[in-house]
CSV table of C-alpha atoms in Angstrom, one decimal:
chain,number,residue,atom,x,y,z
Z,621,MET,CA,109.5,25.9,6.8
Z,622,PRO,CA,112.5,23.0,5.9
Z,623,PHE,CA,114.7,25.5,4.2
Z,624,ALA,CA,117.3,27.0,4.5
Z,625,ASP,CA,117.1,29.1,2.1
Z,626,ALA,CA,114.7,27.7,-0.1
Z,627,VAL,CA,115.0,27.6,-4.1
Z,628,TYR,CA,116.7,29.9,-6.3
Z,629,ASN,CA,117.4,30.9,-9.2
Z,630,SER,CA,121.5,31.6,-10.6
Z,631,LEU,CA,121.9,33.4,-14.0
Z,632,ASN,CA,125.3,33.5,-15.3
Z,633,ASN,CA,124.3,36.9,-16.7
Z,634,ASP,CA,121.5,38.7,-15.4
Z,635,SER,CA,121.0,40.0,-18.8
Z,636,VAL,CA,120.8,38.8,-22.6
Z,637,VAL,CA,122.4,41.3,-25.5
Z,638,PHE,CA,120.8,41.0,-29.2
Z,639,ARG,CA,122.7,42.8,-31.8
Z,640,GLY,CA,120.7,44.7,-33.9
Z,641,ASN,CA,116.8,44.0,-35.1
Z,642,ASP,CA,114.7,41.1,-34.7
Z,643,GLN,CA,115.2,40.3,-38.4
Z,644,GLU,CA,119.3,40.4,-38.1
Z,645,SER,CA,120.0,39.4,-35.0
Z,646,THR,CA,120.9,35.4,-33.6
Z,647,GLY,CA,119.9,33.5,-30.9
Z,648,GLN,CA,121.8,34.0,-27.2
Z,649,LEU,CA,122.1,30.9,-24.9
Z,650,LEU,CA,120.6,31.4,-21.2
Z,651,ARG,CA,122.3,29.3,-18.5
Z,652,GLY,CA,122.0,29.2,-15.2
Z,653,VAL,CA,121.4,26.6,-12.4
Z,654,VAL,CA,118.7,26.3,-9.9
Z,655,VAL,CA,119.8,25.4,-6.3
Z,656,LEU,CA,118.0,23.8,-3.6
Z,657,CYS,CA,119.0,23.8,0.3
Z,658,LEU,CA,117.8,21.5,2.8
Z,659,GLN,CA,117.6,21.1,6.5
Z,660,SER,CA,115.7,18.9,6.2
Z,661,PRO,CA,114.3,15.8,3.8
Z,662,LEU,CA,111.3,16.9,2.2
Z,663,ARG,CA,108.8,15.4,-0.2
Z,664,VAL,CA,108.1,16.4,-3.7
Z,665,GLU,CA,106.4,15.5,-7.1
Z,666,LYS,CA,108.6,17.1,-8.7
Z,667,LEU,CA,111.0,20.0,-9.2
Z,668,HIS,CA,110.6,22.5,-12.5
Z,669,LEU,CA,111.4,25.3,-14.2
Z,670,GLY,CA,110.0,28.1,-16.6
Z,671,LEU,CA,110.7,31.5,-18.5
Z,672,VAL,CA,107.9,33.2,-19.1
Z,673,GLY,CA,107.3,36.8,-21.1
Z,674,THR,CA,104.8,39.4,-20.4
Z,675,LEU,CA,103.0,42.0,-21.7
Z,676,ARG,CA,101.3,44.4,-20.2
Z,677,TYR,CA,99.0,47.5,-20.4
Z,678,SER,CA,97.9,49.2,-17.2
Z,679,TRP,CA,95.7,52.0,-19.1
Z,680,THR,CA,93.2,49.6,-21.1
Z,681,ASP,CA,89.9,48.9,-19.2
Z,682,PRO,CA,90.4,45.4,-18.5
Z,683,GLY,CA,86.9,44.1,-18.9
Z,684,LEU,CA,86.7,45.2,-22.3
Z,685,LEU,CA,90.3,45.0,-24.1
Z,686,GLY,CA,92.2,43.0,-21.5
Z,687,ASN,CA,95.3,43.7,-20.2
Z,688,LYS,CA,98.2,40.6,-20.4
Z,689,SER,CA,99.3,39.0,-22.7
Z,690,ILE,CA,101.7,36.0,-22.8
Z,691,LEU,CA,105.2,36.9,-25.8
Z,692,PHE,CA,107.0,33.8,-24.7
Z,693,ASN,CA,106.8,30.8,-22.8
Z,694,HIS,CA,109.2,28.1,-22.5
Z,695,GLN,CA,109.6,25.0,-20.0
Z,696,TRP,CA,112.2,22.7,-19.0
Z,697,SER,CA,112.0,19.4,-18.6
Z,698,PRO,CA,111.5,18.9,-14.6
Z,699,PHE,CA,114.8,18.1,-12.9
Z,700,VAL,CA,113.1,15.8,-9.7
Z,701,GLY,CA,110.3,13.8,-10.0
Z,702,THR,CA,107.6,13.6,-11.9
Z,703,HIS,CA,103.0,14.3,-11.9
Z,704,GLY,CA,101.4,12.6,-10.4
Z,705,THR,CA,104.9,10.7,-8.2
Z,706,SER,CA,106.4,11.8,-5.1
Z,707,MET,CA,110.1,10.9,-4.2
Z,708,VAL,CA,111.9,12.4,-1.3
Z,709,LEU,CA,115.0,14.5,-1.7
Z,710,SER,CA,117.2,14.4,1.0
Z,711,ALA,CA,118.6,17.1,3.3
Z,712,GLY,CA,121.0,18.9,1.6
Z,713,ASN,CA,122.4,21.6,-1.7
Z,714,TYR,CA,121.1,20.7,-4.5
Z,715,GLU,CA,122.0,22.5,-8.3
Z,716,TRP,CA,121.1,21.7,-11.7
Z,717,PRO,CA,122.0,23.4,-14.6
Z,718,PHE,CA,119.8,24.6,-17.2
Z,719,GLU,CA,120.1,26.5,-20.5
Z,720,CYS,CA,118.2,27.4,-23.7
Z,721,VAL,CA,118.3,29.2,-27.2
Z,722,LEU,CA,116.7,32.8,-27.4
Z,723,PRO,CA,115.5,33.3,-30.6
Z,724,GLY,CA,117.0,36.2,-32.5
Z,725,ASP,CA,113.3,38.2,-33.1
Z,726,LEU,CA,112.7,38.1,-29.2
Z,727,THR,CA,111.1,40.9,-27.8
Z,728,GLU,CA,113.4,43.2,-25.8
Z,729,SER,CA,112.0,44.3,-22.1
Z,730,VAL,CA,110.7,47.9,-21.3
Z,731,GLU,CA,110.2,49.1,-17.9
Z,732,GLY,CA,110.2,51.9,-16.2
Z,733,ILE,CA,106.9,53.6,-17.7
Z,734,SER,CA,103.0,53.2,-16.1
Z,735,GLU,CA,101.4,52.6,-19.2
Z,736,ALA,CA,102.7,49.3,-20.2
Z,737,SER,CA,105.7,47.2,-19.5
Z,738,VAL,CA,107.4,43.5,-21.3
Z,739,GLN,CA,109.2,41.5,-18.3
Z,740,TYR,CA,110.6,38.6,-18.6
Z,741,LYS,CA,111.0,36.1,-15.1
Z,742,LEU,CA,112.3,33.3,-14.1
Z,743,THR,CA,110.3,30.9,-11.8
Z,744,ALA,CA,111.3,27.9,-10.4
Z,745,THR,CA,108.3,25.6,-8.3
Z,746,ILE,CA,108.8,23.0,-6.3
Z,747,SER,CA,105.8,21.1,-6.5
Z,748,ARG,CA,104.0,19.5,-3.6
Z,749,SER,CA,100.7,17.3,-2.6
Z,750,LYS,CA,97.7,18.5,-3.3
Z,751,LEU,CA,97.4,19.6,0.3
Z,752,THR,CA,100.7,21.4,1.1
Z,753,ARG,CA,101.2,24.6,-0.6
Z,754,ASP,CA,103.6,25.0,-3.8
Z,755,LEU,CA,107.1,26.8,-3.4
Z,756,HIS,CA,108.5,29.4,-5.7
Z,757,THR,CA,110.4,31.6,-6.1
Z,758,SER,CA,110.9,33.9,-9.2
Z,759,LYS,CA,114.1,36.4,-11.3
Z,760,ALA,CA,114.0,39.1,-13.1
Z,761,LEU,CA,115.7,38.5,-17.0
Z,762,ARG,CA,116.0,41.7,-19.2
Z,763,VAL,CA,116.2,41.1,-22.5
Z,764,ILE,CA,118.6,44.3,-24.5
Z,765,ARG,CA,118.7,45.0,-28.0
Z,766,THR,CA,121.0,47.5,-28.8
Z,767,PRO,CA,121.5,48.2,-32.2
Z,768,SER,CA,124.5,46.9,-34.6
Z,769,PRO,CA,127.8,47.9,-35.3
Z,770,GLU,CA,126.6,48.8,-39.5
Z,771,GLU,CA,123.6,50.1,-37.8
Z,772,LEU,CA,125.5,53.1,-35.7
Z,773,GLU,CA,127.6,53.9,-38.8
Z,774,THR,CA,124.7,54.7,-40.9
Z,775,MET,CA,123.7,57.0,-38.5
Z,776,ALA,CA,125.1,60.5,-39.3
Z,777,GLY,CA,124.5,63.1,-36.9
Z,778,VAL,CA,122.0,65.6,-37.4
Z,779,SER,CA,122.7,69.3,-38.1
Z,780,ILE,CA,120.2,71.7,-39.4
Z,781,ASP,CA,121.1,75.4,-40.4
Z,782,ASN,CA,119.4,78.4,-41.6
Z,783,THR,CA,118.1,82.1,-41.3
Z,784,TRP,CA,115.8,83.0,-39.1
Z,785,LEU,CA,113.3,86.5,-39.9
Z,786,ASP,CA,116.5,87.3,-41.4
Z,787,LYS,CA,117.7,88.5,-38.4
Z,788,ILE,CA,120.1,86.1,-37.7
Z,789,ASP,CA,122.3,82.7,-39.1
Z,790,TYR,CA,122.3,79.2,-37.1
Z,791,SER,CA,123.6,76.1,-36.9
Z,792,ILE,CA,122.5,73.5,-34.0
Z,793,SER,CA,123.9,69.8,-34.3
Z,794,ILE,CA,125.1,66.8,-33.0
Z,795,PRO,CA,127.4,64.0,-34.4
Z,796,THR,CA,125.8,61.3,-34.0
Z,797,LYS,CA,121.4,60.3,-33.9
Z,798,ALA,CA,122.5,57.9,-31.5
Z,799,ALA,CA,123.1,58.3,-28.2
Z,800,PRO,CA,123.8,55.4,-25.4
Z,801,PHE,CA,122.3,55.0,-21.8
Z,802,GLY,CA,123.8,57.0,-19.3
Z,803,GLY,CA,126.5,58.8,-21.5
Z,804,PHE,CA,126.3,62.4,-23.7
Z,805,ILE,CA,125.2,64.0,-26.4
Z,806,THR,CA,127.0,67.1,-27.3
Z,807,LEU,CA,125.6,69.8,-29.1
Z,808,LYS,CA,127.4,72.6,-31.2
Z,809,MET,CA,125.4,76.0,-31.6
Z,810,LEU,CA,126.9,78.2,-34.0
Z,811,PHE,CA,124.9,81.9,-34.4
Z,812,THR,CA,125.8,84.3,-36.5
Z,813,PRO,CA,123.6,87.5,-35.8
Z,814,LEU,CA,122.5,89.7,-39.5
Z,815,ILE,CA,121.7,92.5,-37.3
Z,816,LYS,CA,123.3,95.3,-34.9
Z,817,GLY,CA,122.0,95.0,-31.9
Z,818,LEU,CA,121.1,91.3,-31.6
Z,819,LYS,CA,121.6,89.9,-28.3
Z,820,LEU,CA,121.3,86.1,-27.4
Z,821,GLY,CA,119.4,85.7,-23.9
Z,822,GLU,CA,119.8,82.2,-22.3
Z,823,ILE,CA,119.8,79.7,-24.0
Z,824,THR,CA,117.5,76.3,-23.1
Z,825,VAL,CA,117.7,73.1,-23.7
Z,826,LEU,CA,114.9,69.9,-23.5
Z,827,LEU,CA,114.8,65.9,-24.1
Z,828,VAL,CA,111.6,65.0,-24.6
Z,829,GLU,CA,110.5,62.1,-24.7
Z,830,THR,CA,107.2,60.4,-26.7
Z,831,ARG,CA,105.3,57.8,-26.5
Z,832,ASP,CA,102.3,56.7,-27.7
Z,833,CYS,CA,100.0,53.0,-27.3
Z,834,PHE,CA,98.3,51.6,-29.3
Z,835,VAL,CA,96.2,48.0,-28.5
Z,836,GLN,CA,93.4,46.4,-30.4
Z,837,GLY,CA,90.3,45.0,-29.4
Z,838,SER,CA,87.7,43.0,-29.4
Z,839,ASN,CA,86.7,44.1,-32.6
Z,840,THR,CA,88.8,44.3,-35.2
Z,841,THR,CA,87.9,47.9,-36.6
Z,842,HIS,CA,88.9,49.3,-32.9
Z,843,VAL,CA,92.3,50.5,-31.3
Z,844,LYS,CA,92.4,52.0,-28.6
Z,845,GLU,CA,95.3,55.0,-28.1
Z,846,HIS,CA,97.1,55.6,-25.0
Z,847,HIS,CA,99.9,59.1,-25.7
Z,848,THR,CA,102.3,60.5,-23.0
Z,849,GLU,CA,105.2,62.9,-23.4
Z,850,ARG,CA,107.6,64.3,-20.4
Z,851,GLU,CA,110.3,66.4,-20.1
Z,852,VAL,CA,113.5,64.2,-19.3
Z,853,SER,CA,116.0,66.7,-18.7
Z,854,ARG,CA,116.3,70.5,-18.6
Z,855,TRP,CA,120.0,72.3,-18.9
Z,856,ARG,CA,119.9,76.7,-19.5
Z,857,PHE,CA,123.0,77.8,-20.2
Z,858,LYS,CA,124.9,81.4,-20.8
Z,859,VAL,CA,125.5,82.8,-23.1
Z,860,THR,CA,129.1,84.8,-22.2
Z,861,MET,CA,131.3,87.8,-24.3
Z,862,GLU,CA,133.7,84.7,-24.1
Z,863,ASP,CA,131.4,82.7,-26.5
Z,864,TRP,CA,131.8,85.2,-29.0
Z,865,HIS,CA,134.2,85.0,-31.7
Z,866,ASN,CA,135.6,87.1,-34.5
Z,867,THR,CA,136.1,84.0,-36.5
Z,868,LEU,CA,133.4,81.2,-36.5
Z,869,GLU,CA,134.6,77.7,-38.0
Z,870,ASP,CA,137.6,78.8,-40.6
Z,871,THR,CA,134.9,81.2,-41.9
Z,872,ALA,CA,134.9,85.5,-42.1
Z,873,GLN,CA,131.5,85.5,-40.4
Z,874,GLU,CA,131.7,86.1,-36.5
Z,875,GLY,CA,129.5,86.0,-33.5
Z,876,TRP,CA,128.9,83.0,-30.9
Z,877,ALA,CA,130.0,80.1,-30.5
Z,878,LEU,CA,129.0,76.7,-28.0
Z,879,LYS,CA,129.4,73.6,-27.5
Z,880,LYS,CA,128.0,71.6,-24.5
Z,881,LYS,CA,127.8,68.7,-22.9
Z,882,LEU,CA,124.2,67.1,-22.0
Z,883,ASP,CA,124.4,64.0,-19.6
Z,884,LEU,CA,121.8,61.7,-20.5
Z,885,PRO,CA,119.9,60.1,-16.9
Z,886,ASN,CA,121.4,56.6,-15.4
Z,887,LYS,CA,117.7,55.2,-14.2
Z,888,ILE,CA,115.4,53.6,-16.9
Z,889,ARG,CA,112.7,54.9,-14.3
Z,890,GLN,CA,113.4,58.1,-15.9
Z,891,CYS,CA,114.3,58.1,-19.5
Z,892,VAL,CA,113.5,54.6,-21.4
Z,893,GLN,CA,115.2,53.6,-24.9
Z,894,THR,CA,113.7,55.0,-28.2
Z,895,LEU,CA,112.3,51.3,-29.3
Z,896,ASN,CA,109.4,50.5,-31.7
Z,897,HIS,CA,107.6,47.3,-31.4
Z,898,SER,CA,104.5,45.4,-29.5
Z,899,GLY,CA,102.1,48.4,-30.2
Z,900,ILE,CA,104.4,50.2,-28.1
Z,901,LYS,CA,106.6,53.6,-29.6
Z,902,ILE,CA,108.9,55.1,-27.5
Z,903,ASP,CA,110.6,58.7,-29.2
Z,904,HIS,CA,113.1,61.4,-28.1
Z,905,LYS,CA,114.3,64.5,-29.3
Z,906,ILE,CA,116.3,67.3,-28.4
Z,907,LYS,CA,114.7,71.1,-28.2
Z,908,VAL,CA,116.6,73.8,-28.4
Z,909,ARG,CA,115.2,77.1,-27.4
Z,910,VAL,CA,117.1,81.1,-27.8
Z,911,PRO,CA,115.9,83.9,-26.7
Z,912,LEU,CA,116.4,86.8,-29.2
Z,913,CYS,CA,116.6,90.1,-27.2
Z,914,ASN,CA,116.2,92.8,-30.2
Z,915,PRO,CA,117.5,96.3,-30.9
Z,916,ASP,CA,114.2,97.5,-30.0
Z,917,GLY,CA,114.2,95.5,-26.9
Z,918,HIS,CA,110.9,92.6,-27.1
Z,919,ILE,CA,112.1,89.1,-27.1
Z,920,SER,CA,111.6,86.5,-29.7
Z,921,GLU,CA,112.2,82.8,-29.3
Z,922,LEU,CA,114.1,79.8,-32.2
Z,923,LEU,CA,113.6,77.0,-31.7
Z,924,THR,CA,115.2,73.5,-32.9
Z,925,ILE,CA,114.2,70.1,-33.0
Z,926,LEU,CA,116.9,67.3,-33.1
Z,927,PRO,CA,115.1,63.6,-33.5
Z,928,ILE,CA,118.1,61.0,-31.2
Z,929,MET,CA,117.9,57.5,-30.5
Z,930,ILE,CA,118.9,56.6,-27.7
Z,931,PHE,CA,119.6,53.1,-26.9
Z,932,ILE,CA,121.2,50.4,-23.9
Z,933,SER,CA,124.3,49.7,-24.3
Z,934,PRO,CA,126.2,45.9,-23.9
Z,935,ASN,CA,129.3,48.5,-22.2
Z,936,MET,CA,127.2,49.1,-19.3
Z,937,ARG,CA,125.1,47.5,-16.1
Z,938,LEU,CA,122.0,48.4,-14.9
Z,939,ASP,CA,121.1,46.6,-11.3
Z,940,VAL,CA,117.5,44.6,-10.8
Z,941,ASN,CA,115.8,48.0,-10.6
Z,942,GLY,CA,117.0,49.4,-14.1
Z,943,ASN,CA,119.7,51.8,-12.0
Z,944,MET,CA,123.7,52.1,-13.3
Z,945,GLU,CA,125.8,50.5,-11.4
Z,946,ASP,CA,128.5,52.2,-12.8
Z,947,ARG,CA,130.1,53.5,-15.8
Z,948,LEU,CA,133.0,51.9,-17.4
Z,949,PRO,CA,135.4,54.0,-19.5
Z,950,VAL,CA,133.0,53.7,-23.4
Z,951,MET,CA,130.9,56.0,-21.0
Z,952,SER,CA,132.5,58.4,-19.7
Z,953,ASN,CA,135.4,58.7,-23.0
Z,954,PRO,CA,134.0,60.9,-25.2
Z,955,GLU,CA,135.6,60.0,-28.2
Z,956,THR,CA,133.7,56.4,-27.5
Z,957,ALA,CA,130.6,57.7,-25.4
Z,958,THR,CA,127.8,57.9,-28.4
Z,959,THR,CA,129.2,54.2,-30.3
Z,960,GLY,CA,128.0,51.5,-29.6
Z,961,PRO,CA,130.2,48.2,-29.6
Z,962,PRO,CA,133.2,47.9,-31.7
Z,963,GLU,CA,133.4,46.7,-35.2
Z,964,TYR,CA,135.9,43.4,-35.7
Z,965,GLY,CA,138.0,46.2,-37.2
Z,966,ALA,CA,137.8,49.1,-34.7
Z,967,HIS,CA,137.9,47.2,-31.0
Z,968,VAL,CA,139.0,50.7,-29.1
Z,969,LEU,CA,138.3,48.5,-25.8
Z,970,ASP,CA,140.4,45.5,-26.4
Z,971,GLN,CA,143.4,45.6,-24.1
Z,972,LEU,CA,146.9,45.7,-25.0
Z,973,TYR,CA,149.4,43.2,-23.9
Z,974,ASP,CA,150.8,44.1,-20.7
Z,975,THR,CA,153.9,42.9,-19.3
Z,976,SER,CA,152.9,43.7,-16.0
Z,977,GLU,CA,150.4,41.9,-15.2
Z,978,VAL,CA,152.8,38.8,-14.3
Z,979,PHE,CA,152.9,40.4,-11.2
Z,980,GLN,CA,149.8,42.1,-11.2
Z,981,GLY,CA,147.0,39.5,-12.5
Z,982,ALA,CA,144.8,39.9,-14.6
Z,983,ARG,CA,143.0,43.8,-14.3
Z,984,ALA,CA,139.5,44.3,-14.8
Z,985,GLN,CA,138.2,45.5,-17.6
Z,986,SER,CA,136.8,48.5,-16.3
Z,987,GLU,CA,140.2,49.6,-15.8
Z,988,PRO,CA,141.8,52.1,-18.7
Z,989,VAL,CA,143.0,50.1,-21.8
Z,990,THR,CA,147.2,50.0,-21.3
Z,991,ARG,CA,149.0,51.4,-23.7
Z,992,ALA,CA,151.8,49.4,-25.9
Z,993,GLN,CA,155.4,49.8,-24.4
Z,994,THR,CA,158.5,51.3,-25.3
Z,995,PRO,CA,161.7,49.7,-26.2
Z,996,ASP,CA,163.3,51.5,-22.9
Z,997,GLN,CA,160.1,50.2,-21.2
Z,998,ALA,CA,160.9,46.5,-22.6
Z,999,ASP,CA,164.1,46.9,-21.4
Z,1000,SER,CA,163.1,47.5,-18.1
Z,1001,MET,CA,161.1,44.5,-17.4
Z,1002,ARG,CA,163.6,42.0,-18.8
Z,1003,ALA,CA,165.4,43.3,-16.7
Z,1004,GLY,CA,163.5,43.5,-13.2
Z,1005,SER,CA,162.2,39.3,-14.3
Z,1006,SER,CA,164.9,37.8,-12.3
Z,1007,GLN,CA,164.1,39.3,-8.9
Z,1008,ALA,CA,160.2,38.5,-9.5
Z,1009,SER,CA,161.6,34.8,-10.0
Z,1010,ALA,CA,160.6,33.9,-6.6
Z,1011,PHE,CA,157.1,35.5,-6.2
Z,1012,THR,CA,156.3,34.3,-10.0
Z,1013,THR,CA,157.1,30.1,-8.4
Z,1014,GLN,CA,153.4,31.1,-6.8
Z,1015,ARG,CA,151.7,32.1,-9.2
Z,1016,SER,CA,149.1,29.7,-11.5
Z,1017,SER,CA,150.5,28.5,-14.4
Z,1018,LEU,CA,149.4,29.7,-17.0
Z,1019,ASP,CA,151.2,33.0,-15.0
Z,1020,ASN,CA,154.2,31.0,-15.4
Z,1021,ALA,CA,154.2,31.0,-19.1
Z,1022,ALA,CA,153.8,34.3,-19.9
Z,1023,HIS,CA,156.5,34.9,-16.9
Z,1024,ASN,CA,159.0,32.3,-19.2
Z,1025,ALA,CA,157.5,34.8,-22.3
Z,1026,VAL,CA,158.5,37.5,-21.3
Z,1027,GLU,CA,161.8,35.9,-20.2
Z,1028,ASN,CA,162.4,34.5,-23.5
Z,1029,MET,CA,161.6,37.1,-25.7
Z,1030,GLU,CA,164.1,38.6,-27.1
Z,1031,MET,CA,164.1,41.7,-30.2
Z,1032,ASP,CA,166.5,44.8,-30.5
Z,1033,SER,CA,164.6,48.1,-30.1
Z,1034,ARG,CA,163.6,48.6,-33.7
Z,1035,GLU,CA,161.8,45.7,-34.1
Z,1036,PHE,CA,160.3,46.5,-31.6
Z,1037,HIS,CA,158.9,49.8,-32.7
Z,1038,ASP,CA,157.8,48.0,-36.5
Z,1039,LEU,CA,155.8,45.7,-34.3
Z,1040,THR,CA,153.8,48.6,-32.4
Z,1041,ARG,CA,153.5,50.3,-35.7
Z,1042,VAL,CA,151.0,47.5,-37.0
Z,1043,PRO,CA,148.3,49.0,-38.9
Z,1044,THR,CA,144.5,48.8,-38.4
Z,1045,TYR,CA,142.8,45.9,-40.6
Z,1046,ARG,CA,140.9,49.1,-42.4
Z,1047,THR,CA,144.3,51.3,-43.0
Z,1048,ALA,CA,145.8,48.2,-44.5
Z,1049,VAL,CA,142.9,47.2,-46.4
Z,1050,ARG,CA,142.9,50.7,-47.9
Z,1051,THR,CA,147.5,51.4,-48.8
Z,1052,PRO,CA,148.4,50.3,-51.7
Z,1053,PHE,CA,150.2,47.5,-53.3
Z,1054,ARG,CA,154.1,48.1,-52.6
Z,1055,SER,CA,156.6,45.6,-54.0
Z,1056,HIS,CA,159.4,44.6,-52.5
Z,1057,ALA,CA,162.2,47.5,-54.4
Z,1058,GLN,CA,160.3,49.4,-52.0
Z,1059,PHE,CA,161.1,48.2,-48.3
Z,1060,ASN,CA,164.2,48.4,-46.7
Z,1061,ASP,CA,167.8,46.4,-47.7
Z,1062,ASP,CA,166.6,44.4,-44.5
Z,1063,THR,CA,163.4,42.2,-46.5
Z,1064,LEU,CA,163.8,37.8,-47.1
Z,1065,PRO,CA,165.4,38.2,-50.7
Z,1066,ASP,CA,163.8,36.6,-53.8
Z,1067,TYR,CA,164.5,33.3,-55.1
Z,1068,HIS,CA,167.0,33.8,-57.4
Z,1069,THR,CA,169.3,35.5,-55.0
Z,1070,ALA,CA,168.4,32.8,-52.2
Z,1071,ALA,CA,169.8,29.8,-54.1
Z,1072,GLU,CA,172.9,31.7,-55.3
Z,1073,THR,CA,173.7,32.3,-51.4
Z,1074,SER,CA,173.0,28.6,-51.1
Z,1075,SER,CA,175.1,26.8,-54.0
Z,1076,VAL,CA,178.1,28.7,-52.3
């Protein structure tokens, strides 16, 4: 075998993320490189690369309906050679970069379920002579479609408020319908008994995944369907005396109040994202079962169902097996775990400028966001900049520029404090207009004042 590492593909990112539905999302650039390592010369006809997206149904009868179809097929021009002719590649290492703009309506990947799948695969092939076996290598590409920020904003929370058999008033809610894969859902439950002696048993909460597949047969009037449902997660909560409150949410009613965190699975094979395309529909819902212990001793059950949408956030990473590699701050922060990528005016993940980076280097994106510095902290940094001059001479030109910017920064504590109070875009556009007369005396003078001063 004349290969050291054979031929393989290297992608800048193993996942491509589309924001919004297939009607509103824009195309995404796929870029990578094909690498060939040869220990000895090799005669080849051509070396080419292709990206193929395949839809498979494993529950259908291949003899009647077929179980495989091509959703996407892109072939690059051969990097080496042409069909019918051959050439010899000398020993050594070769690299051929490639790129392609994927259309915005590309079907997202479907993994983790047995009855259907949508997979994308990059395959590099070395074609050789007719009597010699061709060489192939493949790399999986995951296509992710996540809701747009505008779509997430319209997904209000889900709440069920009702009275059950004149025995109990209840309110069960979640703050938002959208939940990120590998994140969590905050479940809030309020119960007010309407009869004396009523007690609550152990509450059971279920995350249920429902899957439906539809395949059009050769006969247009025949459609083959497949339905399955599975329990993804189960939680149990005991109701204790600590959950009893004399006043529920500033009301005159008394009852039980519970607020629970429901961690979602972090493996694709355990839970698939909510979707509906290519004859595959996957839905998710939260089932809440509340046993009611009546005064006469018999037990009845209150059942509520809350629909949710589970999406794959671009702020998380999945390995080749669909397992979450790590939890970024957006997944562990209660305030942002149920949100998708921020819109322009709400960059909650943007890292503020920190002069300590001149001495510590660039921080990893997974570190917590640095807080804005106080005037005292800024003064202490300026005082310590001279001690670090010997170290900064070994830094790159970019770090030297940042270091000089810190040394040349001259502002008093009041100016620094004012800069840290710059409002967000949304706050600014909603703030009423203020004339110059409403500002302090240190604002810029008007035209007449400036003209009189210059003439003196």
